[in-house]
Backbone as a chain_set.jsonl record, in Angstrom:
{"seq": "MGENRVRALDSVSLAIQRGEFVAVQGSSGSGKSTLLNILGILDSADSGSYTLDDTRMDNLSHRQAAQYRNQFIGFVFQTFNLIHHKSAVENVALPLYYQGVTRRKRNAIAMQYLERVGLADRASHKPSELSGGQSQRVAIARALITKPALILADEPTGALDSQTSEQIMQLFKEVNREGRTVLMVTHEEDIAQRTKRVIHMRDGMVISDTASAEPVS", "coords": {"N": [[-158.365, -93.39, -143.824], [-160.473, -92.342, -141.675], [-159.782, -89.002, -141.097], [-157.225, -89.257, -141.823], [-154.85, -89.761, -144.331], [-153.572, -92.529, -145.885], [-150.777, -93.694, -147.527], [-150.449, -96.44, -149.259], [-148.666, -97.274, -151.183], [-145.943, -95.3, -152.221], [-144.776, -93.256, -154.528], [-143.47, -95.329, -155.942], [-141.221, -96.777, -158.172], [-140.453, -99.102, -160.47], [-138.739, -101.508, -162.489], [-139.079, -104.597, -163.799], [-137.539, -107.179, -165.356], [-138.129, -109.588, -167.967], [-137.757, -112.941, -166.982], [-136.448, -112.524, -164.568], [-135.728, -113.187, -161.055], [-137.103, -112.3, -158.237], [-137.178, -111.015, -154.933], [-139.34, -109.484, -152.573], [-139.171, -107.583, -149.725], [-140.057, -106.484, -146.386], [-141.448, -104.899, -143.475], [-144.605, -105.55, -141.782], [-147.215, -103.733, -143.248], [-145.642, -102.29, -144.947], [-146.155, -102.124, -147.623], [-145.861, -104.226, -149.324], [-147.814, -106.228, -149.988], [-149.763, -104.692, -151.269], [-148.317, -103.819, -153.486], [-147.907, -106.301, -154.731], [-150.558, -106.975, -155.321], [-151.24, -105.008, -157.178], [-149.431, -105.568, -159.239], [-150.435, -108.034, -159.897], [-152.803, -107.369, -161.056], [-155.007, -107.21, -159.444], [-155.635, -105.11, -157.847], [-155.828, -101.555, -158.488], [-153.775, -98.691, -159.072], [-154.003, -95.353, -157.654], [-152.766, -93.37, -159.038], [-150.259, -92.922, -161.606], [-148.703, -95.562, -163.565], [-148.877, -98.947, -164.802], [-147.239, -101.312, -166.633], [-147.508, -104.258, -168.417], [-145.953, -106.692, -170.255], [-145.576, -104.869, -172.366], [-148.043, -103.628, -172.448], [-150.357, -101.318, -171.219], [-151.816, -101.517, -168.024], [-153.725, -99.998, -166.841], [-156.965, -98.838, -165.88], [-158.525, -101.029, -166.747], [-161.331, -103.084, -167.617], [-163.25, -105.307, -165.458], [-163.487, -107.741, -166.734], [-161.477, -107.609, -168.71], [-159.216, -107.414, -167.053], [-159.322, -109.911, -165.774], [-158.865, -111.553, -167.974], [-156.213, -110.868, -168.699], [-154.894, -111.63, -166.351], [-155.351, -114.415, -166.407], [-154.011, -115.073, -168.683], [-151.328, -114.227, -168.413], [-150.362, -114.478, -165.756], [-149.456, -116.368, -162.88], [-150.545, -117.329, -159.684], [-149.365, -117.823, -156.362], [-150.059, -118.579, -153.04], [-149.609, -118.013, -149.487], [-151.508, -119.328, -147.935], [-152.353, -121.256, -149.638], [-154.938, -121.485, -150.919], [-156.581, -123.488, -152.036], [-159.382, -125.302, -153.379], [-161.551, -126.787, -151.249], [-163.368, -128.93, -151.577], [-162.625, -130.132, -153.888], [-160.502, -132.418, -155.68], [-156.888, -132.898, -155.758], [-156.001, -132.995, -158.451], [-158.177, -131.804, -159.722], [-158.08, -129.24, -158.628], [-155.653, -128.314, -159.677], [-156.278, -128.317, -162.371], [-158.142, -126.301, -162.641], [-157.629, -123.555, -163.663], [-157.586, -124.054, -166.425], [-160.177, -124.67, -166.952], [-161.407, -122.19, -167.053], [-160.387, -121.346, -169.405], [-161.774, -122.719, -171.214], [-161.097, -125.352, -171.785], [-161.665, -128.806, -172.37], [-162.985, -131.153, -169.949], [-161.744, -133.722, -169.791], [-159.32, -133.278, -171.162], [-158.145, -131.149, -169.689], [-157.793, -132.328, -167.184], [-155.995, -134.335, -167.832], [-153.767, -132.814, -168.562], [-153.344, -131.564, -166.117], [-152.538, -133.734, -164.567], [-150.013, -134.164, -165.619], [-148.668, -131.959, -164.606], [-148.896, -132.398, -161.876], [-147.309, -134.65, -161.698], [-144.893, -133.463, -162.273], [-144.39, -131.962, -159.954], [-144.098, -133.973, -158.197], [-146.374, -135.295, -157.163], [-148.164, -137.096, -158.279], [-149.241, -139.392, -157.217], [-150.999, -138.446, -155.403], [-153.178, -137.422, -156.616], [-155.982, -137.826, -156.436], [-156.572, -136.999, -153.938], [-158.104, -134.894, -151.478], [-157.635, -131.442, -150.372], [-157.648, -131.479, -147.531], [-156.488, -133.87, -147.005], [-153.863, -133.62, -147.527], [-150.473, -132.669, -146.768], [-148.988, -129.556, -145.562], [-146.797, -128.874, -147.212], [-147.316, -130.481, -149.444], [-149.762, -129.393, -150.254], [-148.892, -126.839, -151.002], [-147.285, -127.466, -153.174], [-149.211, -128.453, -154.917], [-150.564, -126.053, -155.329], [-148.58, -124.617, -156.665], [-148.32, -126.156, -158.982], [-150.854, -125.644, -160.05], [-150.555, -122.909, -160.543], [-148.741, -122.966, -162.597], [-149.917, -124.228, -164.757], [-151.15, -122.881, -166.896], [-149.02, -121.936, -168.228], [-147.828, -119.373, -167.518], [-146.185, -116.187, -167.979], [-145.359, -114.786, -165.793], [-144.879, -115.374, -162.393], [-146.389, -114.794, -159.356], [-145.786, -114.796, -155.989], [-146.927, -114.977, -152.736], [-145.584, -114.913, -149.718], [-144.818, -117.755, -149.934], [-143.512, -119.784, -148.548], [-144.071, -119.355, -145.963], [-145.69, -120.797, -144.164], [-144.45, -123.195, -143.841], [-142.154, -125.842, -142.906], [-138.515, -125.863, -142.589], [-137.243, -127.769, -144.258], [-139.246, -128.428, -146.115], [-139.656, -125.9, -147.166], [-137.269, -125.566, -148.532], [-137.605, -127.428, -150.592], [-139.72, -126.243, -151.962], [-138.519, -123.85, -152.775], [-136.605, -124.864, -154.534], [-138.274, -125.73, -156.574], [-139.292, -123.248, -157.47], [-136.921, -122.089, -158.412], [-136.291, -123.811, -160.486], [-138.447, -123.308, -162.192], [-137.891, -120.634, -162.774], [-135.469, -120.907, -164.135], [-136.399, -121.89, -166.486], [-137.201, -119.667, -167.775], [-139.301, -118.162, -166.828], [-140.591, -115.303, -165.15], [-140.246, -114.629, -161.75], [-141.686, -113.302, -158.922], [-141.488, -112.773, -155.557], [-142.966, -112.283, -152.451], [-141.65, -112.113, -149.265], [-140.927, -112.579, -145.779], [-138.768, -113.791, -144.838], [-135.373, -113.772, -144.472], [-133.403, -115.606, -145.313], [-134.709, -116.963, -147.318], [-135.202, -114.904, -149.146], [-132.6, -114.347, -149.943], [-132.081, -116.418, -151.619], [-132.982, -115.763, -154.04], [-132.456, -113.721, -157.02], [-132.477, -111.009, -156.856], [-133.177, -108.465, -154.527], [-135.692, -106.523, -153.176], [-136.284, -104.015, -150.885], [-138.843, -102.695, -148.835], [-140.366, -99.893, -147.179], [-142.783, -98.158, -145.366], [-144.376, -97.853, -147.651], [-142.57, -97.219, -149.617], [-139.814, -97.913, -151.823], [-136.809, -98.735, -150.449], [-134.415, -99.942, -150.885], [-132.765, -101.7, -153.516], [-131.32, -104.328, -154.652], [-128.834, -106.622, -155.966], [-128.921, -110.074, -155.082], [-127.155, -111.255, -152.197], [-126.116, -113.763, -152.194], [-125.208, -116.461, -154.395], [-127.544, -117.981, -156.682], [-128.327, -121.233, -156.316]], "CA": [[-158.698, -93.822, -142.469], [-160.959, -91.114, -141.055], [-159.198, -87.836, -141.756], [-155.835, -89.561, -142.154], [-154.628, -90.367, -145.644], [-152.48, -93.493, -145.83], [-150.249, -94.072, -148.828], [-149.992, -97.829, -149.232], [-147.46, -97.17, -151.994], [-145.619, -93.887, -152.347], [-143.753, -92.949, -155.547], [-142.717, -96.532, -156.286], [-140.859, -96.89, -159.582], [-139.734, -100.361, -160.627], [-138.742, -102.212, -163.765], [-138.709, -105.997, -163.623], [-137.341, -107.709, -166.693], [-138.515, -110.975, -168.2], [-136.788, -113.934, -166.533], [-135.842, -112.215, -163.276], [-136.196, -113.88, -159.851], [-137.052, -111.143, -157.346], [-137.84, -111.065, -153.63], [-139.748, -108.204, -151.992], [-139.183, -107.696, -148.27], [-140.467, -105.314, -145.624], [-142.274, -105.209, -142.316], [-146.045, -105.448, -141.993], [-147.629, -102.362, -143.553], [-144.647, -101.6, -145.767], [-146.675, -101.959, -148.98], [-145.541, -105.411, -150.133], [-149.011, -106.888, -150.516], [-150.388, -103.779, -152.226], [-147.52, -103.903, -154.704], [-148.202, -107.586, -155.376], [-151.923, -106.918, -155.852], [-151.237, -104.176, -158.381], [-148.746, -106.326, -160.283], [-151.32, -109.127, -160.274], [-154.023, -106.752, -161.606], [-156.099, -107.404, -158.497], [-155.927, -103.732, -157.447], [-155.265, -100.55, -159.393], [-153.214, -97.536, -158.369], [-154.718, -94.081, -157.795], [-152.062, -92.582, -160.05], [-149.136, -93.642, -162.173], [-149.056, -96.565, -164.56], [-148.285, -100.28, -164.714], [-147.173, -101.915, -167.959], [-147.203, -105.684, -168.434], [-145.751, -107.165, -171.621], [-145.731, -103.704, -173.256], [-149.435, -103.176, -172.468], [-150.772, -100.613, -170.006], [-152.832, -102.228, -167.26], [-154.577, -99.011, -166.174], [-158.365, -98.663, -166.279], [-159.09, -102.197, -167.401], [-162.588, -103.589, -167.076], [-163.054, -106.535, -164.687], [-163.309, -108.84, -167.682], [-160.152, -107.484, -169.297], [-158.235, -107.746, -166.018], [-159.367, -111.363, -165.6], [-158.235, -112.16, -169.152], [-154.767, -110.695, -168.596], [-154.429, -112.493, -165.26], [-155.375, -115.806, -166.841], [-153.069, -115.253, -169.787], [-149.941, -113.893, -168.108], [-149.943, -114.517, -164.35], [-149.777, -117.474, -161.99], [-150.495, -116.878, -158.29], [-149.117, -118.796, -155.299], [-150.342, -117.893, -151.789], [-149.184, -118.68, -148.255], [-152.6, -120.184, -147.46], [-152.58, -122.215, -150.721], [-156.173, -121.137, -151.635], [-157.138, -124.629, -152.765], [-160.821, -125.515, -153.164], [-161.506, -127.936, -150.338], [-164.175, -130.073, -151.999], [-162.08, -130.673, -155.13], [-159.272, -133.186, -155.542], [-155.669, -132.202, -156.176], [-155.97, -132.839, -159.908], [-159.209, -130.836, -160.096], [-157.569, -127.923, -158.268], [-154.627, -127.923, -160.644], [-156.91, -128.14, -163.684], [-159.149, -125.235, -162.618], [-157.407, -122.441, -164.594], [-157.907, -124.445, -167.797], [-161.644, -124.603, -167.08], [-161.75, -120.82, -167.456], [-159.951, -121.179, -170.791], [-162.665, -123.495, -172.063], [-160.535, -126.661, -172.116], [-162.568, -129.875, -171.953], [-162.622, -131.758, -168.67], [-160.782, -134.805, -169.964], [-158.02, -132.733, -171.567], [-157.539, -130.365, -168.617], [-157.352, -133.242, -166.135], [-154.795, -135.008, -168.33], [-152.664, -131.849, -168.443], [-153.112, -131.38, -164.684], [-151.763, -134.884, -164.098], [-148.617, -133.933, -166.008], [-148.082, -130.985, -163.685], [-148.755, -133.075, -160.581], [-146.122, -135.485, -161.823], [-143.722, -132.586, -162.213], [-144.131, -131.566, -158.565], [-143.953, -135.178, -157.395], [-147.607, -135.607, -156.437], [-149.1, -137.863, -159.103], [-149.908, -140.391, -156.369], [-151.965, -137.75, -154.533], [-154.094, -136.734, -157.532], [-157.387, -137.94, -156.028], [-156.723, -136.563, -152.55], [-158.607, -133.548, -151.197], [-156.664, -130.65, -149.616], [-157.595, -131.894, -146.125], [-155.706, -135.105, -146.934], [-152.506, -133.283, -147.937], [-149.68, -131.868, -145.838], [-148.794, -128.18, -146.018], [-145.881, -128.865, -148.347], [-148.016, -131.051, -150.596], [-150.748, -128.398, -150.699], [-148.2, -125.761, -151.702], [-146.863, -127.984, -154.477], [-150.422, -128.451, -155.746], [-150.811, -124.656, -155.692], [-147.583, -124.237, -157.67], [-148.728, -126.818, -160.232], [-151.994, -124.884, -160.565], [-150.061, -121.633, -161.061], [-147.934, -123.193, -163.794], [-150.596, -124.999, -165.805], [-151.451, -122.045, -168.059], [-147.721, -121.487, -168.738], [-147.761, -117.917, -167.416], [-144.861, -115.567, -168.056], [-145.056, -114.178, -164.504], [-145.372, -116.037, -161.186], [-146.425, -113.942, -158.167], [-145.897, -115.662, -154.819], [-147.081, -114.2, -151.502], [-145.125, -115.721, -148.571], [-145.115, -119.144, -150.293], [-142.91, -120.723, -147.599], [-144.31, -118.831, -144.618], [-146.364, -121.757, -143.285], [-143.8, -124.481, -144.049], [-140.902, -126.079, -142.194], [-137.343, -125.499, -143.379], [-136.985, -128.76, -145.293], [-140.261, -128.257, -147.154], [-139.367, -124.611, -147.8], [-136.184, -125.798, -149.479], [-138.187, -128.106, -151.759], [-140.514, -125.25, -152.697], [-137.595, -122.926, -153.435], [-136.021, -125.565, -155.667], [-139.285, -125.672, -157.638], [-139.321, -121.892, -158.03], [-135.689, -121.87, -159.173], [-136.437, -124.573, -161.731], [-139.375, -122.541, -163.025], [-137.176, -119.446, -163.219], [-134.467, -121.307, -165.138], [-137.119, -122.107, -167.745], [-137.446, -118.37, -168.385], [-140.423, -117.446, -166.238], [-140.305, -114.288, -164.151], [-140.802, -114.969, -160.444], [-141.616, -112.257, -157.91], [-141.899, -113.416, -154.319], [-142.99, -111.521, -151.208], [-141.255, -112.973, -148.152], [-140.309, -111.917, -144.624], [-137.644, -114.634, -144.439], [-134.146, -113.291, -145.104], [-132.685, -116.684, -145.994], [-135.453, -117.247, -148.557], [-134.955, -113.79, -150.071], [-131.246, -114.434, -150.482], [-132.024, -117.486, -152.618], [-133.396, -115.171, -155.313], [-131.364, -113.001, -157.687], [-132.611, -109.566, -156.614], [-133.98, -108.236, -153.323], [-136.244, -105.179, -153.029], [-136.767, -103.754, -149.532], [-139.829, -101.621, -148.765], [-140.721, -99.332, -145.866], [-143.761, -97.069, -145.439], [-144.866, -97.711, -149.015], [-141.509, -96.797, -150.534], [-138.664, -98.788, -152.027], [-135.649, -98.126, -149.796], [-133.211, -100.517, -151.492], [-133.034, -102.614, -154.639], [-129.969, -104.807, -154.868], [-128.616, -108.011, -156.332], [-128.829, -110.933, -153.906], [-125.79, -111.41, -151.682], [-125.686, -115.141, -152.394], [-125.554, -116.996, -155.714], [-128.682, -118.883, -156.727], [-127.836, -122.578, -156.638]], "C": [[-159.138, -92.592, -141.686], [-160.429, -89.92, -141.816], [-157.753, -88.086, -142.171], [-155.748, -90.246, -143.513], [-153.4, -91.265, -145.56], [-152.052, -93.848, -147.251], [-149.7, -95.492, -148.731], [-148.717, -97.984, -150.049], [-147.204, -95.708, -152.28], [-144.452, -93.722, -153.328], [-142.869, -94.156, -155.872], [-142.467, -96.564, -157.792], [-139.963, -98.116, -159.739], [-139.786, -100.831, -162.072], [-138.253, -103.625, -163.5], [-138.682, -106.644, -165.0], [-137.785, -109.169, -166.776], [-137.393, -111.914, -167.725], [-136.101, -113.624, -165.218], [-136.465, -113.068, -162.16], [-136.001, -112.894, -158.708], [-137.781, -111.427, -156.037], [-138.175, -109.646, -153.191], [-139.886, -108.398, -150.494], [-139.613, -106.379, -147.629], [-141.35, -105.735, -144.479], [-143.754, -105.113, -142.675], [-146.432, -103.989, -142.214], [-146.667, -101.607, -144.442], [-145.106, -101.396, -147.203], [-146.439, -103.159, -149.866], [-146.778, -106.009, -150.792], [-149.738, -106.003, -151.526], [-149.648, -103.807, -153.553], [-147.841, -105.192, -155.463], [-149.591, -107.577, -156.011], [-152.016, -106.077, -157.117], [-150.556, -104.916, -159.531], [-149.607, -107.484, -160.787], [-152.648, -108.669, -160.858], [-155.24, -107.096, -160.733], [-156.558, -106.066, -157.932], [-155.362, -102.805, -158.505], [-154.796, -99.351, -158.575], [-154.063, -96.293, -158.606], [-154.075, -93.201, -158.85], [-150.858, -93.386, -160.522], [-149.608, -94.702, -163.142], [-148.318, -97.867, -164.289], [-148.368, -100.9, -166.106], [-146.74, -103.367, -167.835], [-147.109, -106.14, -169.884], [-146.082, -106.069, -172.642], [-147.17, -103.201, -173.372], [-149.778, -102.506, -171.15], [-151.928, -101.354, -169.345], [-153.788, -101.276, -166.535], [-155.987, -99.037, -166.75], [-158.925, -99.833, -167.092], [-160.464, -102.512, -166.813], [-162.287, -104.867, -166.279], [-162.792, -107.714, -165.624], [-161.928, -108.8, -168.314], [-159.066, -107.871, -168.301], [-158.167, -109.257, -165.816], [-158.675, -112.069, -166.77], [-156.717, -112.047, -169.088], [-154.187, -111.562, -167.479], [-154.323, -113.938, -165.717], [-154.326, -116.081, -167.909], [-151.616, -115.147, -169.344], [-149.458, -114.297, -166.721], [-150.377, -115.803, -163.656], [-149.588, -117.022, -160.555], [-150.222, -118.058, -157.356], [-149.232, -118.054, -153.966], [-149.857, -118.702, -150.589], [-150.232, -119.676, -147.776], [-153.092, -121.156, -148.533], [-153.817, -121.89, -151.568], [-156.664, -122.266, -152.532], [-158.62, -124.758, -152.444], [-160.991, -126.851, -152.447], [-162.296, -129.145, -150.824], [-163.701, -130.674, -153.322], [-160.772, -131.416, -154.86], [-158.075, -132.366, -156.009], [-155.66, -131.967, -157.681], [-157.022, -131.839, -160.376], [-158.786, -129.418, -159.75], [-156.553, -127.428, -159.281], [-155.256, -127.586, -161.992], [-157.792, -126.896, -163.772], [-158.87, -124.079, -163.576], [-157.746, -122.785, -166.044], [-159.411, -124.485, -168.035], [-162.057, -123.219, -167.581], [-161.242, -120.495, -168.853], [-160.768, -122.032, -171.753], [-162.133, -124.852, -172.484], [-161.472, -127.751, -171.582], [-162.062, -130.549, -170.686], [-161.557, -132.836, -168.823], [-159.392, -134.263, -170.279], [-157.369, -131.979, -170.416], [-157.066, -131.262, -167.469], [-156.101, -134.002, -166.556], [-153.572, -134.093, -168.213], [-152.322, -131.638, -166.973], [-152.299, -132.53, -164.109], [-150.287, -134.721, -164.455], [-147.934, -132.977, -165.034], [-147.973, -131.549, -162.274], [-147.548, -134.007, -160.592], [-144.863, -134.637, -161.685], [-143.38, -132.194, -160.78], [-144.119, -132.771, -157.624], [-145.183, -135.624, -156.646], [-148.617, -136.379, -157.278], [-149.877, -138.871, -158.267], [-150.91, -139.771, -155.405], [-153.062, -137.065, -155.349], [-155.536, -136.74, -157.049], [-157.632, -137.456, -154.605], [-157.267, -135.142, -152.475], [-157.556, -132.778, -150.393], [-156.541, -131.062, -148.149], [-156.769, -133.158, -145.919], [-154.247, -134.885, -147.331], [-151.79, -132.519, -146.83], [-149.54, -130.45, -146.382], [-147.886, -128.104, -147.232], [-146.516, -129.427, -149.604], [-149.035, -130.064, -151.144], [-150.076, -127.27, -151.466], [-147.702, -126.225, -153.063], [-148.05, -128.09, -155.437], [-150.704, -127.027, -156.229], [-149.825, -124.177, -156.758], [-147.919, -124.878, -159.017], [-149.895, -126.08, -160.866], [-151.535, -123.56, -161.181], [-149.336, -121.805, -162.384], [-148.726, -123.697, -164.997], [-150.96, -124.174, -167.042], [-150.189, -121.496, -168.723], [-147.59, -119.966, -168.689], [-146.334, -117.411, -167.516], [-144.402, -115.074, -166.692], [-145.691, -114.993, -163.377], [-145.274, -115.049, -160.03], [-146.693, -114.818, -156.956], [-145.896, -114.814, -153.546], [-146.774, -115.094, -150.306], [-145.328, -117.224, -148.825], [-144.515, -120.18, -149.354], [-143.222, -120.357, -146.155], [-144.919, -119.822, -143.648], [-145.688, -123.125, -143.303], [-142.533, -124.61, -143.211], [-139.725, -125.872, -143.144], [-137.062, -126.486, -144.504], [-137.971, -128.622, -146.451], [-140.057, -126.942, -147.896], [-138.27, -124.758, -148.839], [-136.705, -126.469, -150.746], [-138.973, -127.122, -152.623], [-139.599, -124.279, -153.434], [-136.917, -123.586, -154.633], [-136.986, -125.569, -156.859], [-139.311, -124.297, -158.3], [-138.075, -121.624, -158.868], [-135.726, -122.618, -160.498], [-137.346, -123.831, -162.705], [-138.679, -121.308, -163.592], [-136.143, -119.784, -164.289], [-135.111, -121.573, -166.495], [-137.484, -120.792, -168.427], [-138.607, -117.586, -167.811], [-139.93, -116.437, -165.202], [-140.986, -114.686, -162.849], [-140.593, -113.794, -159.497], [-142.257, -112.791, -156.639], [-141.843, -112.434, -153.151], [-142.629, -112.478, -150.076], [-140.686, -112.137, -147.017], [-139.066, -112.666, -144.17], [-136.381, -114.247, -145.199], [-133.434, -114.393, -145.869], [-133.38, -117.066, -147.3], [-135.186, -116.154, -149.585], [-133.585, -113.909, -150.727], [-131.069, -115.582, -151.464], [-132.486, -116.981, -153.99], [-132.223, -114.391, -155.897], [-131.363, -111.497, -157.377], [-133.538, -109.365, -155.429], [-134.383, -106.763, -153.253], [-136.761, -105.033, -151.602], [-137.709, -102.549, -149.554], [-140.037, -101.174, -147.318], [-141.67, -98.159, -146.09], [-144.2, -96.794, -146.88], [-143.829, -97.32, -150.036], [-140.452, -97.885, -150.66], [-137.44, -98.099, -151.431], [-134.338, -98.745, -150.283], [-133.637, -101.534, -152.546], [-131.681, -103.118, -155.085], [-129.943, -106.242, -155.371], [-128.476, -108.819, -155.049], [-127.378, -111.117, -153.509], [-125.24, -112.799, -151.939], [-126.049, -115.613, -153.792], [-126.743, -117.931, -155.623], [-128.177, -120.239, -157.172], [-128.909, -123.395, -157.313]], "O": [[-158.315, -91.884, -141.106], [-160.598, -89.824, -143.031], [-157.126, -87.231, -142.797], [-156.485, -91.19, -143.798], [-152.314, -90.809, -145.202], [-152.873, -94.253, -148.074], [-148.619, -95.714, -148.187], [-147.806, -98.721, -149.67], [-148.137, -94.953, -152.553], [-143.3, -94.008, -153.0], [-141.66, -94.014, -156.054], [-143.392, -96.396, -158.587], [-138.854, -98.159, -159.207], [-140.759, -100.583, -162.785], [-137.133, -103.821, -163.027], [-139.683, -106.652, -165.716], [-137.808, -109.884, -165.774], [-136.222, -111.697, -168.038], [-135.242, -114.393, -164.786], [-137.568, -113.594, -162.301], [-134.877, -112.671, -158.258], [-138.867, -112.008, -156.033], [-137.394, -108.719, -153.408], [-140.627, -109.27, -150.04], [-139.542, -105.314, -148.242], [-141.94, -106.815, -144.509], [-144.105, -104.645, -143.758], [-146.023, -103.112, -141.454], [-146.846, -100.411, -144.674], [-144.523, -100.592, -147.931], [-146.779, -103.124, -151.049], [-146.793, -106.263, -151.996], [-150.268, -106.497, -152.521], [-150.266, -103.816, -154.617], [-148.023, -105.177, -156.68], [-149.781, -108.106, -157.106], [-152.785, -106.396, -158.023], [-151.041, -104.896, -160.662], [-149.523, -107.87, -161.953], [-153.524, -109.491, -161.126], [-156.354, -107.249, -161.233], [-157.726, -105.903, -157.58], [-154.527, -103.204, -159.317], [-155.353, -99.044, -157.522], [-154.754, -96.183, -159.619], [-154.745, -92.384, -159.482], [-150.487, -94.394, -159.919], [-150.785, -94.74, -163.503], [-147.275, -97.885, -163.635], [-149.451, -100.997, -166.683], [-145.718, -103.666, -167.217], [-148.06, -105.996, -170.652], [-146.767, -106.308, -173.637], [-147.488, -102.438, -174.284], [-149.52, -103.06, -170.082], [-152.884, -101.762, -170.004], [-154.577, -101.716, -165.699], [-156.18, -99.231, -167.951], [-159.709, -99.632, -168.019], [-160.721, -102.235, -165.642], [-161.205, -105.441, -166.406], [-161.967, -108.578, -165.329], [-161.274, -109.834, -168.443], [-158.112, -108.566, -168.65], [-157.078, -109.82, -165.699], [-157.981, -113.067, -166.574], [-156.008, -113.008, -169.385], [-153.121, -112.157, -167.637], [-153.326, -114.609, -165.45], [-153.818, -117.197, -168.018], [-150.762, -115.886, -169.835], [-148.253, -114.448, -166.519], [-151.506, -116.265, -163.819], [-148.578, -116.396, -160.234], [-150.771, -119.145, -157.531], [-148.587, -117.023, -153.772], [-149.712, -119.922, -150.667], [-149.891, -120.745, -147.27], [-154.124, -121.804, -148.361], [-153.77, -122.001, -152.794], [-157.109, -122.028, -153.654], [-159.063, -124.368, -151.363], [-160.625, -127.905, -152.968], [-161.929, -130.278, -150.514], [-164.308, -131.621, -153.823], [-160.034, -131.084, -153.933], [-158.227, -131.285, -156.578], [-155.347, -130.867, -158.138], [-156.784, -131.099, -161.331], [-159.095, -128.485, -160.491], [-156.586, -126.268, -159.693], [-154.807, -126.664, -162.674], [-158.153, -126.478, -164.872], [-159.796, -123.642, -164.259], [-158.147, -121.909, -166.81], [-159.872, -124.352, -169.168], [-162.942, -123.093, -168.427], [-161.624, -119.475, -169.428], [-160.494, -122.066, -172.953], [-162.645, -125.452, -173.429], [-162.005, -127.633, -170.478], [-160.868, -130.522, -170.385], [-160.581, -132.862, -168.072], [-158.399, -134.735, -169.725], [-156.172, -132.138, -170.176], [-156.041, -130.977, -166.848], [-155.238, -134.283, -165.724], [-152.49, -134.529, -167.82], [-151.147, -131.544, -166.615], [-151.451, -132.31, -163.244], [-149.412, -135.099, -163.676], [-146.769, -133.161, -164.681], [-147.04, -131.206, -161.548], [-146.846, -134.128, -159.587], [-143.89, -135.05, -161.056], [-142.203, -132.104, -160.429], [-144.129, -132.612, -156.404], [-145.071, -136.264, -155.601], [-149.816, -136.316, -157.005], [-151.032, -139.172, -158.565], [-151.594, -140.486, -154.672], [-153.791, -136.222, -154.825], [-156.248, -135.753, -157.234], [-158.762, -137.495, -154.118], [-156.935, -134.294, -153.302], [-156.674, -133.393, -149.794], [-155.451, -131.002, -147.581], [-156.393, -133.481, -144.792], [-153.483, -135.842, -147.457], [-152.421, -131.808, -146.048], [-149.924, -130.172, -147.518], [-148.163, -127.361, -148.174], [-146.29, -128.918, -150.702], [-149.161, -129.91, -152.359], [-150.614, -126.789, -152.463], [-147.7, -125.444, -154.015], [-147.906, -127.843, -156.634], [-151.042, -126.818, -157.394], [-150.197, -123.417, -157.652], [-147.818, -124.234, -160.062], [-149.931, -125.906, -162.084], [-152.057, -123.136, -162.213], [-149.319, -120.888, -163.206], [-148.257, -123.603, -166.132], [-151.067, -124.731, -168.135], [-150.265, -120.697, -169.656], [-147.277, -119.338, -169.7], [-145.388, -118.122, -167.179], [-143.201, -114.954, -166.447], [-146.89, -115.269, -163.402], [-144.196, -114.524, -159.753], [-147.712, -115.507, -156.899], [-144.975, -114.031, -153.313], [-147.592, -115.929, -149.92], [-145.952, -117.899, -148.006], [-144.949, -121.332, -149.351], [-142.699, -120.975, -145.228], [-144.702, -119.718, -142.44], [-146.267, -124.108, -142.841], [-141.915, -123.609, -142.849], [-139.911, -125.723, -144.351], [-136.678, -126.074, -145.599], [-137.586, -128.69, -147.619], [-140.259, -126.871, -149.109], [-138.332, -124.145, -149.905], [-136.292, -126.117, -151.851], [-138.903, -127.161, -153.852], [-139.864, -123.922, -154.582], [-136.681, -122.927, -155.646], [-136.566, -125.429, -158.008], [-139.348, -124.187, -159.526], [-138.164, -120.997, -159.923], [-135.248, -122.116, -161.515], [-137.05, -123.738, -163.896], [-138.86, -120.977, -164.764], [-135.966, -119.027, -165.243], [-134.449, -121.49, -167.53], [-138.019, -120.799, -169.536], [-138.879, -116.468, -168.249], [-138.972, -116.694, -164.474], [-142.165, -115.04, -162.843], [-139.466, -113.344, -159.293], [-143.416, -113.207, -156.638], [-140.805, -111.826, -152.891], [-143.238, -113.539, -149.943], [-140.042, -111.114, -147.25], [-138.386, -112.242, -143.235], [-136.321, -114.377, -146.422], [-132.913, -114.152, -146.958], [-132.724, -117.445, -148.27], [-134.969, -116.445, -150.761], [-133.423, -113.613, -151.911], [-130.011, -115.707, -152.081], [-132.388, -117.7, -154.984], [-131.127, -114.398, -155.337], [-130.371, -110.807, -157.61], [-134.574, -110.023, -155.333], [-133.533, -105.873, -153.268], [-137.582, -105.834, -151.155], [-137.432, -101.532, -150.19], [-139.906, -101.955, -146.376], [-141.397, -97.276, -146.903], [-144.373, -95.641, -147.275], [-144.158, -97.108, -151.203], [-140.224, -98.668, -149.738], [-137.073, -97.003, -151.857], [-133.272, -98.151, -150.119], [-134.709, -102.135, -152.473], [-130.965, -102.428, -155.812], [-130.914, -106.982, -155.219], [-127.972, -108.315, -154.045], [-126.483, -111.134, -154.355], [-124.025, -112.999, -151.908], [-127.084, -115.216, -154.328], [-126.936, -118.6, -154.607], [-127.657, -120.381, -158.279], [-128.677, -124.554, -157.658]]}, "num_chains": 1, "name": "protein.A"}
C-alpha cells in the first residue's frame, strides 16, 4: 500500500488434522480471509509452504490448483455464490459438470444431496425463490457433492437468523461426524464455540489456538 508493506499473514504456523472441526476468529483485517484463501488454493503465500494431503501446494499452475480444489475442497460462502439463472438442482450439480459427469447422472446425484439438506421440493426453484437459509443449504449440498475431504466455510451463518444458523451448524456437525475436516471463519462467538477448536487471529498472527470451551452436541 504505497510505501507501506502490509503483512496479511505473519509467521502463521498451523497443523489441521483430518476430521477436525475448527473455527477461525478475529476482527476485520486480522488475516482470516487470507488464511482461508491460501488453504483453499485461491491465493498463494509469498513465503513458506502449505501441504494438503501430503502434497505441497506451492507454485501450482492455475490448472493444477483448480484440479486440487475440485478434488479435495468444498467451499461455502456467506453470500452463497449461487448462479442466479440456474435452479437449485443445477447449482448443486455444477461441480460434477467440471468432472465430466453426464447431465442426467449429475442431476440425479444432486437430487440426493438436496434430499439430504431437506430441499428436494425446491429442486426446480431459482435462488431468487429461496430464503437465505434455503440458499445456504443449497450451497452446502453443492460443496458436498464431490465428497471433498475439506470443507472451507467463510461466515456461513453471518447472514442468517439464529434458528436458521442452528440448522446450518447441525449440518456442518453431521458432515464432520462423517470424517470430513471443516474449517469455518466466523465472527460469532457462539458459533465458534460449537466447533471443537478455536483459532484467534490478530494483525495476521495466530494469538491463540485452543480446544472449544463447550462440547460439540
